[in-house]
PDB file of C-alpha atoms and ligand atoms in Angstrom:
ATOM      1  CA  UNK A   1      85.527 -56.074 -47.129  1.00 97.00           C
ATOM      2  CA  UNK A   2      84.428 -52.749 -45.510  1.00 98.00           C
ATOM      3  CA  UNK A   3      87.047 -51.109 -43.582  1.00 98.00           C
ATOM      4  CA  UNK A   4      85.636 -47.979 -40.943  1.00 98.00           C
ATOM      5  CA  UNK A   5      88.774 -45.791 -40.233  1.00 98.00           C
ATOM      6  CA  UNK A   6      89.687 -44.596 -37.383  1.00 98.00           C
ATOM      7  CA  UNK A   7      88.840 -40.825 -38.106  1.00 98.00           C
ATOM      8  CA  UNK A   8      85.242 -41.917 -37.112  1.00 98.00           C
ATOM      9  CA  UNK A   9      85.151 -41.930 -33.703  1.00 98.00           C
ATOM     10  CA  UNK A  10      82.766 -41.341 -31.064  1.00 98.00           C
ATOM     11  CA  UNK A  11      83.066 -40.225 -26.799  1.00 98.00           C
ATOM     12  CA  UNK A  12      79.881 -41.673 -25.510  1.00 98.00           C
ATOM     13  CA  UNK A  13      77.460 -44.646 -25.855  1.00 98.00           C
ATOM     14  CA  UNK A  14      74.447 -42.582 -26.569  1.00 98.00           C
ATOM     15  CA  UNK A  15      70.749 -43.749 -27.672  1.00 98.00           C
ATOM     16  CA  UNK A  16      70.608 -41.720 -30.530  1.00 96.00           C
ATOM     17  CA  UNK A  17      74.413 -41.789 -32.602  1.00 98.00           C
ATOM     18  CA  UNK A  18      75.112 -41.189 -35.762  1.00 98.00           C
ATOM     19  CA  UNK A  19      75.827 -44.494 -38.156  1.00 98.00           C
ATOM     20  CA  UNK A  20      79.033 -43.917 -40.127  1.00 98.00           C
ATOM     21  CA  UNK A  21      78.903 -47.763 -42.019  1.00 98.00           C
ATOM     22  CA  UNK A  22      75.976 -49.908 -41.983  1.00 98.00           C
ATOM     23  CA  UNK A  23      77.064 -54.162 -42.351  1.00 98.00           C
ATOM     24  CA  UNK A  24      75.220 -56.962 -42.877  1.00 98.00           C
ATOM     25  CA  UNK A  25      74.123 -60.083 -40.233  1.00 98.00           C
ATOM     26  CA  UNK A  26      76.820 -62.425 -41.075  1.00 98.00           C
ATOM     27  CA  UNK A  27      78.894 -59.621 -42.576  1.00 98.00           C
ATOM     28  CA  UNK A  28      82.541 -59.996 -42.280  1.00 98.00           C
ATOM     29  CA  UNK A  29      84.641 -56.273 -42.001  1.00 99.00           C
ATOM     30  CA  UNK A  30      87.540 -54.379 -40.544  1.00 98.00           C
ATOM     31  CA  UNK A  31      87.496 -51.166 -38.107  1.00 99.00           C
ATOM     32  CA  UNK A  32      90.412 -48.995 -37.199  1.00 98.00           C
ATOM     33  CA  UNK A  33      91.002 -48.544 -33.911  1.00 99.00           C
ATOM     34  CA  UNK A  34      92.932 -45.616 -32.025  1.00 98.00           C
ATOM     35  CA  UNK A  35      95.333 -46.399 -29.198  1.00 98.00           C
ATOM     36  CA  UNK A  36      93.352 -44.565 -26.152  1.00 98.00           C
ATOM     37  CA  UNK A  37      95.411 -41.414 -26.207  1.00 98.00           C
ATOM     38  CA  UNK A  38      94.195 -40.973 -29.871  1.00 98.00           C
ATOM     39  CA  UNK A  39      97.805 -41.343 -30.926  1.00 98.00           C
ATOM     40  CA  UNK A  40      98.675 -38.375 -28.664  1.00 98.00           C
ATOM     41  CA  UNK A  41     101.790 -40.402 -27.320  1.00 98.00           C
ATOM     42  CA  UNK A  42     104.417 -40.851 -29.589  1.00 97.00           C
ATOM     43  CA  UNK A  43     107.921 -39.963 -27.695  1.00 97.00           C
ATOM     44  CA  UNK A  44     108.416 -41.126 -24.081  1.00 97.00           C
ATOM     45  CA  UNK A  45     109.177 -37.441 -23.111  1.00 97.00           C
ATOM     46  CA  UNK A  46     105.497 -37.024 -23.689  1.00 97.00           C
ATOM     47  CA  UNK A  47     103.340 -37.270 -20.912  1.00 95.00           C
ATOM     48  CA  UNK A  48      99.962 -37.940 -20.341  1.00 94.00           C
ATOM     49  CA  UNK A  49      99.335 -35.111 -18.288  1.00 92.00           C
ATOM     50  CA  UNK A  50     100.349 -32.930 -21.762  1.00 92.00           C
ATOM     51  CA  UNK A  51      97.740 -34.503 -23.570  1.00 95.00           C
ATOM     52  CA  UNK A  52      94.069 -33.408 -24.729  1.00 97.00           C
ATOM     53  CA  UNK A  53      91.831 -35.266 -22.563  1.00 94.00           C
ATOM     54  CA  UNK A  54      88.861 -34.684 -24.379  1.00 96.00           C
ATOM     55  CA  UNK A  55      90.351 -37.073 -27.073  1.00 97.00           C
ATOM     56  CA  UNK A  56      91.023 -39.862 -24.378  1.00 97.00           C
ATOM     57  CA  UNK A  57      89.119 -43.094 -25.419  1.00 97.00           C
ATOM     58  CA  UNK A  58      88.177 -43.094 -29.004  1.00 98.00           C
ATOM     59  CA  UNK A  59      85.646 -45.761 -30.250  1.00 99.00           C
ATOM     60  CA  UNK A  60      85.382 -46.613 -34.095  1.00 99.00           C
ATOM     61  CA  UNK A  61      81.858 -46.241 -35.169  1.00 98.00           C
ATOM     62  CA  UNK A  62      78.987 -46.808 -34.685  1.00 98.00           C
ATOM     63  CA  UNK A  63      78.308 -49.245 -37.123  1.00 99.00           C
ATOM     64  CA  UNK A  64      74.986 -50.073 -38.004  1.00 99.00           C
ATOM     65  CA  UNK A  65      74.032 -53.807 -38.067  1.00 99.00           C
ATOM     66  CA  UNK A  66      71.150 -54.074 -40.054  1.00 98.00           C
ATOM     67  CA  UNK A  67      68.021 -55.859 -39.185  1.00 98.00           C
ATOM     68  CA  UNK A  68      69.098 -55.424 -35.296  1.00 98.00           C
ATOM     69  CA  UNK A  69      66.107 -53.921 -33.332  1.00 98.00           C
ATOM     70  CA  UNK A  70      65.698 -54.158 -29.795  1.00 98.00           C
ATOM     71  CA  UNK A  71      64.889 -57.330 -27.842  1.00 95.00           C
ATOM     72  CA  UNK A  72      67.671 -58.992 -30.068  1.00 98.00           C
ATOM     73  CA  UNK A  73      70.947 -60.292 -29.122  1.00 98.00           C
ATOM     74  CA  UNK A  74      74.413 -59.082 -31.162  1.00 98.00           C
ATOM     75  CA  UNK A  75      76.908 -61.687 -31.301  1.00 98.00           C
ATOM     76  CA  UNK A  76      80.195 -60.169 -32.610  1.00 99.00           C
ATOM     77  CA  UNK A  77      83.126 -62.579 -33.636  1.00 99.00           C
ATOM     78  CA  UNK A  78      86.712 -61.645 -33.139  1.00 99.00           C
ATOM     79  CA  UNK A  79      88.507 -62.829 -36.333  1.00 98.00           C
ATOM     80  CA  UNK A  80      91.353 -60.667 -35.847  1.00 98.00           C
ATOM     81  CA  UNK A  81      92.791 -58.133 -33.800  1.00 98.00           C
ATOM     82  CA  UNK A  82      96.155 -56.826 -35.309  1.00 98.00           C
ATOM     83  CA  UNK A  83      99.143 -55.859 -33.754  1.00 98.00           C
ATOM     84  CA  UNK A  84     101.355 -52.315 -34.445  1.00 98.00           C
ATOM     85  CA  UNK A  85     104.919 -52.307 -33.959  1.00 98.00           C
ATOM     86  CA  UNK A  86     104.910 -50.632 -30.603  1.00 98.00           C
ATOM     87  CA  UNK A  87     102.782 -49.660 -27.906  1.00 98.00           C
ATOM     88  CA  UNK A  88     102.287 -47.257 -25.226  1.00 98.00           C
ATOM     89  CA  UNK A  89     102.141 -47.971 -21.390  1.00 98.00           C
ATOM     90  CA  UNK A  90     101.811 -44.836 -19.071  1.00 98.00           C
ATOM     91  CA  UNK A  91     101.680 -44.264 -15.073  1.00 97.00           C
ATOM     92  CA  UNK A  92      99.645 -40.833 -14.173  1.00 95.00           C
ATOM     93  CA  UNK A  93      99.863 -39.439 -10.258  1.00 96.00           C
ATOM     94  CA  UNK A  94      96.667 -40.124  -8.683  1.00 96.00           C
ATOM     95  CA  UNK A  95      95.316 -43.262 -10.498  1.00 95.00           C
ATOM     96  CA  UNK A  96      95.687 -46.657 -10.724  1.00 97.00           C
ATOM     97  CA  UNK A  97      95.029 -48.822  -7.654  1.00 97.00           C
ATOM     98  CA  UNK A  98      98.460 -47.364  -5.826  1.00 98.00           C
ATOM     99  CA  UNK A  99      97.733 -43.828  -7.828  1.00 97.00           C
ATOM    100  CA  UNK A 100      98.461 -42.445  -4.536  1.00 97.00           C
ATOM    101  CA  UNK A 101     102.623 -43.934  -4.869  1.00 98.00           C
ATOM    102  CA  UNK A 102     102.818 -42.052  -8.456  1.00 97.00           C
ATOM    103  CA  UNK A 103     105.020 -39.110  -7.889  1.00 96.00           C
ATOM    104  CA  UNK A 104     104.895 -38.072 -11.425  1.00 96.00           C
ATOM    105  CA  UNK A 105     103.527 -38.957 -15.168  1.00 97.00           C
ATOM    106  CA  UNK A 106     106.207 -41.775 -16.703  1.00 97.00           C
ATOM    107  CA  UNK A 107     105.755 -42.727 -20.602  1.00 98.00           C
ATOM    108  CA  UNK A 108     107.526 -46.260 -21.772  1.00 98.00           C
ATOM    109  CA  UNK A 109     107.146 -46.944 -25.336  1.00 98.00           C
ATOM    110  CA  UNK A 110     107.162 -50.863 -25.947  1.00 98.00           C
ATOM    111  CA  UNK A 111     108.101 -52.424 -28.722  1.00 98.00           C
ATOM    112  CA  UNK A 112     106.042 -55.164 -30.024  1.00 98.00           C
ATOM    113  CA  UNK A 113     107.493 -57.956 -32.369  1.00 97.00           C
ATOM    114  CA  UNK A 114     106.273 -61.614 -33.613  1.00 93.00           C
ATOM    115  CA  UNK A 115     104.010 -61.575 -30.958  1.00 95.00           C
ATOM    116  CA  UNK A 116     106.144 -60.478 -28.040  1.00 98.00           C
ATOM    117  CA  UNK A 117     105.628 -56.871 -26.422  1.00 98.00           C
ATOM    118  CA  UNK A 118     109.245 -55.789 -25.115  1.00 98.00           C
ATOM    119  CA  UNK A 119     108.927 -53.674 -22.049  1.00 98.00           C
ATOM    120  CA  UNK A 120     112.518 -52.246 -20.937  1.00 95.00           C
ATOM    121  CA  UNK A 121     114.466 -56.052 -21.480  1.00 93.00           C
ATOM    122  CA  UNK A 122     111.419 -57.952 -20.241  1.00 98.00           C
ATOM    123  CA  UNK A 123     109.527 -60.170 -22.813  1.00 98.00           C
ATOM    124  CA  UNK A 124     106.459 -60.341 -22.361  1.00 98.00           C
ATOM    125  CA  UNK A 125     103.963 -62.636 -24.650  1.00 98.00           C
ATOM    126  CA  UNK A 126     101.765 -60.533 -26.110  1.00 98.00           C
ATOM    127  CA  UNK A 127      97.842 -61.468 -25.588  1.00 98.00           C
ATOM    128  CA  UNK A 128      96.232 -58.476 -28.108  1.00 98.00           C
ATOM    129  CA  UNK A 129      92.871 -57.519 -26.716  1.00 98.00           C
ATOM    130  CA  UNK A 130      90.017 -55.071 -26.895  1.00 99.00           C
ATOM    131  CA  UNK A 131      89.330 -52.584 -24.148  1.00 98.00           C
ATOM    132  CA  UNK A 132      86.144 -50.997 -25.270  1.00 98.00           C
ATOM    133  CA  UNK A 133      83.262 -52.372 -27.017  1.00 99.00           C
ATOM    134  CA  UNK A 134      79.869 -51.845 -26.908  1.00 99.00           C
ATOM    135  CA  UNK A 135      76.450 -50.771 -28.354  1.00 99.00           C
ATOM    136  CA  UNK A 136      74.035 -47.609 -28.185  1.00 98.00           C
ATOM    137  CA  UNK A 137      72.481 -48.382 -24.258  1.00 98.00           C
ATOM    138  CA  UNK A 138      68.903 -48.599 -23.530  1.00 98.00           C
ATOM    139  CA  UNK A 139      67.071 -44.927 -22.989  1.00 98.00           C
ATOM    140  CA  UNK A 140      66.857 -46.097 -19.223  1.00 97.00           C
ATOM    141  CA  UNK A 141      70.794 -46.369 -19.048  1.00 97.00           C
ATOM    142  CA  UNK A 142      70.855 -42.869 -20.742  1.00 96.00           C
ATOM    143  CA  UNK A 143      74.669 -42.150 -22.297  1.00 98.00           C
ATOM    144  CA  UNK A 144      78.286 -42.978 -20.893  1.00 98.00           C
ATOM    145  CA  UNK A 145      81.599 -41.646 -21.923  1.00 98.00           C
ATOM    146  CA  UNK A 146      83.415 -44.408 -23.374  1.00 98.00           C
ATOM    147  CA  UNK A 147      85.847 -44.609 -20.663  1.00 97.00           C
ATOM    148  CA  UNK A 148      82.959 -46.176 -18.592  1.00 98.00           C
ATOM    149  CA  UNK A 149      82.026 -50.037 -18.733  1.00 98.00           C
ATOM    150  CA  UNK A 150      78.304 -50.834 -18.372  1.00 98.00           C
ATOM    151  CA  UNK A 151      75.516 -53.195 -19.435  1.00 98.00           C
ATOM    152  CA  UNK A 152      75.790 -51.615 -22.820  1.00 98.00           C
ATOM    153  CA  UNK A 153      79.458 -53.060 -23.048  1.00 98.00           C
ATOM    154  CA  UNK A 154      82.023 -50.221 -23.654  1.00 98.00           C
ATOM    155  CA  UNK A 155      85.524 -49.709 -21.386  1.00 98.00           C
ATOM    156  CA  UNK A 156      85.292 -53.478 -19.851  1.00 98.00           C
ATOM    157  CA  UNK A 157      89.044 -53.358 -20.192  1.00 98.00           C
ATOM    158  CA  UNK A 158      88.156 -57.475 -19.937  1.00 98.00           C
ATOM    159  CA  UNK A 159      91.231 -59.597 -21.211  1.00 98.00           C
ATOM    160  CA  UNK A 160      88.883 -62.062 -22.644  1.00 98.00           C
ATOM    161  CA  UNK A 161      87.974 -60.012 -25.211  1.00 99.00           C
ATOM    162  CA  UNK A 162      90.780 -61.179 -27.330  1.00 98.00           C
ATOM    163  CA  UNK A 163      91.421 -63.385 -31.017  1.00 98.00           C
ATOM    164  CA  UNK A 164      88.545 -65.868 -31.535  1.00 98.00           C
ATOM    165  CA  UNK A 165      86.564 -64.493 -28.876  1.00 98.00           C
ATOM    166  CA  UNK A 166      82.479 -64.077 -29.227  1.00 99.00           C
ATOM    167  CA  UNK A 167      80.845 -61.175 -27.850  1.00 99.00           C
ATOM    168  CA  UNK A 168      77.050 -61.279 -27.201  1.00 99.00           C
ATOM    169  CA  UNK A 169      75.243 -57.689 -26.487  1.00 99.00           C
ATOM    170  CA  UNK A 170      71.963 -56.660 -25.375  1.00 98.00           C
ATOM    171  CA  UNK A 171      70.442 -54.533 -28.668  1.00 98.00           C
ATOM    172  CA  UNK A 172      68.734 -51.316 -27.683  1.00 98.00           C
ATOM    173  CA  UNK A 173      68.478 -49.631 -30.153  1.00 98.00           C
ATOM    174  CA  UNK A 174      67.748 -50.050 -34.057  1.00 98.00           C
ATOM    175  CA  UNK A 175      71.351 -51.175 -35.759  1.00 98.00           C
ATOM    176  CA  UNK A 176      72.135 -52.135 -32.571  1.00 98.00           C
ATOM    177  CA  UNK A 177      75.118 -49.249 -33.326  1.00 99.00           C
ATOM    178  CA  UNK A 178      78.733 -51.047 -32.350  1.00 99.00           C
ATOM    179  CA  UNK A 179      81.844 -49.241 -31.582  1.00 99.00           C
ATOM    180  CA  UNK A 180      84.849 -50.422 -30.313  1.00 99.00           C
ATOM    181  CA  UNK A 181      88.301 -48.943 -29.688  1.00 98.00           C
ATOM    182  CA  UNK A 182      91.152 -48.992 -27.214  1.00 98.00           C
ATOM    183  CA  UNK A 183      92.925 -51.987 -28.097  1.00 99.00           C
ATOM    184  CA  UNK A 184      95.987 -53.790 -25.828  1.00 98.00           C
ATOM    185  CA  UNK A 185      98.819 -55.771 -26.775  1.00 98.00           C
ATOM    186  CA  UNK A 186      98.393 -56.860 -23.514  1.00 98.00           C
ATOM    187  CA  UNK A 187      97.068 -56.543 -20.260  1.00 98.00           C
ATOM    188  CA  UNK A 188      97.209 -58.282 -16.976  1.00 98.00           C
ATOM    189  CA  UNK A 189      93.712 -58.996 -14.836  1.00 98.00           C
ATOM    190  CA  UNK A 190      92.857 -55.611 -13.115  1.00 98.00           C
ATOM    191  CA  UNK A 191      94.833 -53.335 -15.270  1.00 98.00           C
ATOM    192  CA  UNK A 192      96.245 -52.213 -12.016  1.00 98.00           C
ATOM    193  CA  UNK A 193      98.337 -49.363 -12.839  1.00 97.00           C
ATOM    194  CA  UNK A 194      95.282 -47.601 -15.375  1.00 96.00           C
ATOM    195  CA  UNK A 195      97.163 -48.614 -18.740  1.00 97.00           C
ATOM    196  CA  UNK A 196      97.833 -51.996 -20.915  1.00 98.00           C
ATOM    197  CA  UNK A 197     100.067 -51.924 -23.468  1.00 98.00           C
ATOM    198  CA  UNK A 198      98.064 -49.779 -25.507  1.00 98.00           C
ATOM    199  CA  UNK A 199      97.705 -50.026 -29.249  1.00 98.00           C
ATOM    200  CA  UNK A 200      96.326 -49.073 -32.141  1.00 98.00           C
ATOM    201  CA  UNK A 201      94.816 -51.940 -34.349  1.00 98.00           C
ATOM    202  CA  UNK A 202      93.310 -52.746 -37.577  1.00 98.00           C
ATOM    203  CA  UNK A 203      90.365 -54.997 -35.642  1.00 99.00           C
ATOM    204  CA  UNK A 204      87.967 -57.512 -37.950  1.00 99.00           C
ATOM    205  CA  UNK A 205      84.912 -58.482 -36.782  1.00 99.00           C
ATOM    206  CA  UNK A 206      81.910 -60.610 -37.594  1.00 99.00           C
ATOM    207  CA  UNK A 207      78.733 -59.796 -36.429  1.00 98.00           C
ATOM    208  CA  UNK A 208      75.128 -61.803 -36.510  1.00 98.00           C
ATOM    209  CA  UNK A 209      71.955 -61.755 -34.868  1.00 98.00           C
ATOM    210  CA  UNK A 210      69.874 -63.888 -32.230  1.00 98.00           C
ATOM    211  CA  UNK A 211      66.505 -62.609 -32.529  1.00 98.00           C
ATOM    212  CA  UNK A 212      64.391 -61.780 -29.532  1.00 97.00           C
ATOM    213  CA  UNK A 213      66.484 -62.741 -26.637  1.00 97.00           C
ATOM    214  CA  UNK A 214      67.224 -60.854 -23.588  1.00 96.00           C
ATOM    215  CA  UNK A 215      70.895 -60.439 -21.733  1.00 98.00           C
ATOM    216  CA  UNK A 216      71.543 -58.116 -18.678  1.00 98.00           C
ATOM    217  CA  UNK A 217      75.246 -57.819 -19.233  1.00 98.00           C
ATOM    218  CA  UNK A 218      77.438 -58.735 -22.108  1.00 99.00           C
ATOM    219  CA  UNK A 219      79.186 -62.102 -22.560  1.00 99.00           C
ATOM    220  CA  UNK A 220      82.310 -63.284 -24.002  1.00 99.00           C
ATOM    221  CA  UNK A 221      82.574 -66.793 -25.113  1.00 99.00           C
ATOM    222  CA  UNK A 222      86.026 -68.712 -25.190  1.00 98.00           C
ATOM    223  CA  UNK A 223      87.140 -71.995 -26.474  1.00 98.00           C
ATOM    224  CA  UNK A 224      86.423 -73.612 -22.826  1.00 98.00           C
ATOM    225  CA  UNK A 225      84.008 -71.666 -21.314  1.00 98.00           C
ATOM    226  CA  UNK A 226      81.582 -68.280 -21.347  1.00 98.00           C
ATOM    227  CA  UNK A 227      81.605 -65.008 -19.118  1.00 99.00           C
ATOM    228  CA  UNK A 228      79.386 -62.894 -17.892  1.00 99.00           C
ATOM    229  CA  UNK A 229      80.832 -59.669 -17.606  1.00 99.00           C
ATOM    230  CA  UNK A 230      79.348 -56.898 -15.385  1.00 99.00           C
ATOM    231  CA  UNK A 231      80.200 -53.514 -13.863  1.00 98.00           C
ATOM    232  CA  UNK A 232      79.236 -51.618 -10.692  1.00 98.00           C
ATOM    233  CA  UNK A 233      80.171 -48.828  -8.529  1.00 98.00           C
ATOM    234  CA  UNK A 234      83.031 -51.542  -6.817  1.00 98.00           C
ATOM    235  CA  UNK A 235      84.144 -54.784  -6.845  1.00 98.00           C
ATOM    236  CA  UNK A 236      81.471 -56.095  -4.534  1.00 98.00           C
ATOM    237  CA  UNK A 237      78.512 -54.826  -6.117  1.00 98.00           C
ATOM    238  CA  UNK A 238      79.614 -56.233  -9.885  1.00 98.00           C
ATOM    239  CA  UNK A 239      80.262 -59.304  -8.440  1.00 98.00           C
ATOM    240  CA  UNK A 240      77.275 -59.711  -6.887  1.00 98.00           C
ATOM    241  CA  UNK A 241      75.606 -58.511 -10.447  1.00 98.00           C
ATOM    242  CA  UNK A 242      77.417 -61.130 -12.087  1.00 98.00           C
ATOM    243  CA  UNK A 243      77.140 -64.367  -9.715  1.00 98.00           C
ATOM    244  CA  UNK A 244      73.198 -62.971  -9.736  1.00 98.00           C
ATOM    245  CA  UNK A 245      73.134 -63.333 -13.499  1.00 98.00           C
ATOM    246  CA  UNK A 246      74.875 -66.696 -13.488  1.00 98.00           C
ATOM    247  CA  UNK A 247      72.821 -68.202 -10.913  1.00 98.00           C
ATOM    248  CA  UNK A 248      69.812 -67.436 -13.074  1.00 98.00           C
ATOM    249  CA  UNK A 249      71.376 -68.887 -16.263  1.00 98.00           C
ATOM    250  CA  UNK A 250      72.318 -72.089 -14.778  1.00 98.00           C
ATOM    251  CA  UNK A 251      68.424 -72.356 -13.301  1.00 98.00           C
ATOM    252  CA  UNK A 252      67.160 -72.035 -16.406  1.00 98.00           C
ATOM    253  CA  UNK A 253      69.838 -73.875 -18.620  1.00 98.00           C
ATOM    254  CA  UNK A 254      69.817 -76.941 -16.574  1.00 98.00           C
ATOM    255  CA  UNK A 255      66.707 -76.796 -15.003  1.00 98.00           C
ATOM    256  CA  UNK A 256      67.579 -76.263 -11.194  1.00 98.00           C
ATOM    257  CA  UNK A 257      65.915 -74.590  -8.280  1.00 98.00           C
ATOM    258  CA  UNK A 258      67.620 -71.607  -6.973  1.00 98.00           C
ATOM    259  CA  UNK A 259      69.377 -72.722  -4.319  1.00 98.00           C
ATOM    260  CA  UNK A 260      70.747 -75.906  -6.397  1.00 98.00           C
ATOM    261  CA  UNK A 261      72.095 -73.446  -9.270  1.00 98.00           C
ATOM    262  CA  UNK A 262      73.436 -71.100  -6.332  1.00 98.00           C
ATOM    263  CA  UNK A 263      75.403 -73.909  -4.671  1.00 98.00           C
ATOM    264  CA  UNK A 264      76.622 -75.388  -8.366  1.00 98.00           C
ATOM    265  CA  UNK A 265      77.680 -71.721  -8.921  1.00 98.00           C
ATOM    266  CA  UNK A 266      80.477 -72.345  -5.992  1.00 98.00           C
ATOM    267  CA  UNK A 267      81.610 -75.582  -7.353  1.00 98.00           C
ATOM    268  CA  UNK A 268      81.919 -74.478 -10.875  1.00 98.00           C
ATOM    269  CA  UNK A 269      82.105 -70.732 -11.474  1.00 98.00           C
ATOM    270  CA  UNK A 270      85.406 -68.487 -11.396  1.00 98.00           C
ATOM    271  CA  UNK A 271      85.367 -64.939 -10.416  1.00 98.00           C
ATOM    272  CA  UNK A 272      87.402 -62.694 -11.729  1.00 98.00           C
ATOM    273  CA  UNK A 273      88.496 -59.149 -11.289  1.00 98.00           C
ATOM    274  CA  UNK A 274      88.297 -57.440 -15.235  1.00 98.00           C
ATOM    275  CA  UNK A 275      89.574 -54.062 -14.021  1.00 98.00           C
ATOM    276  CA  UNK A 276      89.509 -51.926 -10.807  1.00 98.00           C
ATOM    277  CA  UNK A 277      90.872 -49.021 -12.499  1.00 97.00           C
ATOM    278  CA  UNK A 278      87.767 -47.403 -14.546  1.00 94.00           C
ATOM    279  CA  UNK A 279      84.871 -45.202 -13.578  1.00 94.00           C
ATOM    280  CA  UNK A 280      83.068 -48.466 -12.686  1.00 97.00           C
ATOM    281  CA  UNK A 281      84.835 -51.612 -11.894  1.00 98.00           C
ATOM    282  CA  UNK A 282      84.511 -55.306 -13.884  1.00 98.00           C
ATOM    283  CA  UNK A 283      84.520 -58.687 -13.149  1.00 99.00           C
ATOM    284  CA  UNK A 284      83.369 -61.816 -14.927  1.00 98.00           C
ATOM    285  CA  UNK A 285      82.261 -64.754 -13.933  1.00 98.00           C
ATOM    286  CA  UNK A 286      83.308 -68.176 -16.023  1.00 98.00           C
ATOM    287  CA  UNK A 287      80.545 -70.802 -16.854  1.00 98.00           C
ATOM    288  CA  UNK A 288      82.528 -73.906 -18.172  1.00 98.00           C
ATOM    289  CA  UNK A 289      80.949 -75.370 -21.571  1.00 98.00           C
ATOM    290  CA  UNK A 290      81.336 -79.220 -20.140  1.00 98.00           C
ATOM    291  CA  UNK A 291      78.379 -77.935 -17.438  1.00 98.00           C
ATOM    292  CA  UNK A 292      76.291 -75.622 -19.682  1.00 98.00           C
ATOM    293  CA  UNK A 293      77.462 -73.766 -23.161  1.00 98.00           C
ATOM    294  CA  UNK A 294      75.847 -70.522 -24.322  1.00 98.00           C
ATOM    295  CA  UNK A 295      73.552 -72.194 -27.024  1.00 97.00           C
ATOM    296  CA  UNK A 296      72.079 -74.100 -24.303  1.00 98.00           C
ATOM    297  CA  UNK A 297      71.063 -71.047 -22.065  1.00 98.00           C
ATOM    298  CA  UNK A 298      70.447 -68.922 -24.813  1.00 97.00           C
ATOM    299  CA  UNK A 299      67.495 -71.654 -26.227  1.00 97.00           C
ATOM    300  CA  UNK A 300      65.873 -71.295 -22.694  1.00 96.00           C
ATOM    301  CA  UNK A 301      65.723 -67.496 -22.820  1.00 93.00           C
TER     302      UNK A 301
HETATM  303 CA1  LIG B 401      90.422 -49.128 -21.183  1.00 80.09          CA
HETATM  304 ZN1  LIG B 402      93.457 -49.002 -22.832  1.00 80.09          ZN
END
């Protein structure tokens, strides 16, 4: 199995990066991830405001997926997303959705063990997850640091994105180019207070191809249902981006005029907040498989 280590790490989605592996349609590997602090935080008497913030947000790659060229879909399995034996959480004045309450920087180191994070005495089940993933963006989209979530994928911070989860990206560019990085142990819906319990991981993947199909934003597929996930400048705009997107899918998956798949989309969808903590802020919106599964939309695309 090909392993990409975590000394290969890029800043930005950009349209023109750099492959460091190239892996196969069907190809099963592992990447190393860095926690996001690039393993700056060790000690709780270290601080993020002491840290280098140009190495904030490492992603692992990009990997080139061979045979991925533009128009195509990349649907990335996640086999396996392994957890350290501690983690990081961190409060810094200023951010977070009560940034404004945080009189200074606070560290807690958390221990992690058989699948329980420990923060102070509190045990917390752990629910290990990947904060950014995503692929080179289209030359329209032009490049975003990796601490920004977009159609492309990247900082979704999206709790979905978790064990036996499916990812399904928009390819741009040739190789379609994935990186990923900024794994939790786990993380609550919102990430309210700019931090999960943040890890690094040993993350493997399996990616394949759906040849020419177009997606606006990225999807994650659970056991029970499928998510659109989308970004915007606030919670109202990705919302509307999303429920947009859904209403179209469930036109064409089931075969319903507008205003039918817009008034099935309030019977049957959930909205939910990803993250209101990053340069742009995430929701998703949950299709439930017993109304319309993936496959089904994705044959009508
Ligand atoms: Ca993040
Ligand atoms: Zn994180």
């Amino acid at each position: 199995m090909k392993r990409i280590t975590s000394d290969k790490v890029i800043y930005s989605f950009k349209v023109e990066m750099k492959p460091v592996e190239r892996v196969l349609p069907g190809e099963i590997f592992e990447v190393e991830t860095n926690d996001c602090f690039y393993g700056q935080i060790k000690r709780e008497d270290q601080l993020i405001t002491e840290v280098d913030f140009s190495k904030i947000n490492p992603a692992t790659g990009p990997i080139y997926v061979e045979g991925a060229q533009p128009g195509d879909i990349l649907k990335v399995e996640i086999l396996k997303i392994e957890l350290p034996e501690r983690g990081v959480i961190v409060t810094v004045p200023g951010e977070g959705i009560l940034g404004n309450m945080v009189k200074s920087a606070k560290t807690n180191i958390v221990k992690i063990k058989k699948d329980f994070c420990y923060f102070n005495d509190i045990k917390i089940p752990t629910n290990p997850m990947i904060g950014v993933i995503g692929v080179a963006p289209s030359r329209k989209d032009g490049e975003y640091p990796t601490g920004s979530p977009w159609k492309h994928g990247g900082n979704m911070d999206t709790k979905d994105i978790t064990n036996g989860s499916t990812l399904y990206f928009q390819v741009n560019q040739d190789g379609a180019l994935l990186a990923l990085g900024d794994c939790h142990a786990v993380m609550g819906d919102g990430e309210v207070c700019v931090a999960g319990c943040e890890i690094n991981s040993k993350v493997i993947l399996k990616v394949d191809l759906i040849k020419n199909k177009k997606i606006k934003w990225p999807i994650v597929e659970t056991e029970n249902s499928w998510m659109i996930i989308a970004s915007g400048k606030n919670l109202e705009e990705a919302s509307k981006e999303a429920v947009e997107n859904a209403v179209e899918y469930l036109m064409k998956g089931l075969n319903l005029s507008w205003d039918d798949a817009y008034m099935l989309s309030s019977m049957v969808l959930d909205l939910k907040v990803s993250q209101v903590v990053d340069p742009n802020k995430t929701v998703r919106v949950s299709i439930p498989k017993k109304i319309l599964t993936v496959d089904e939309v994705f044959e009508k695309l």
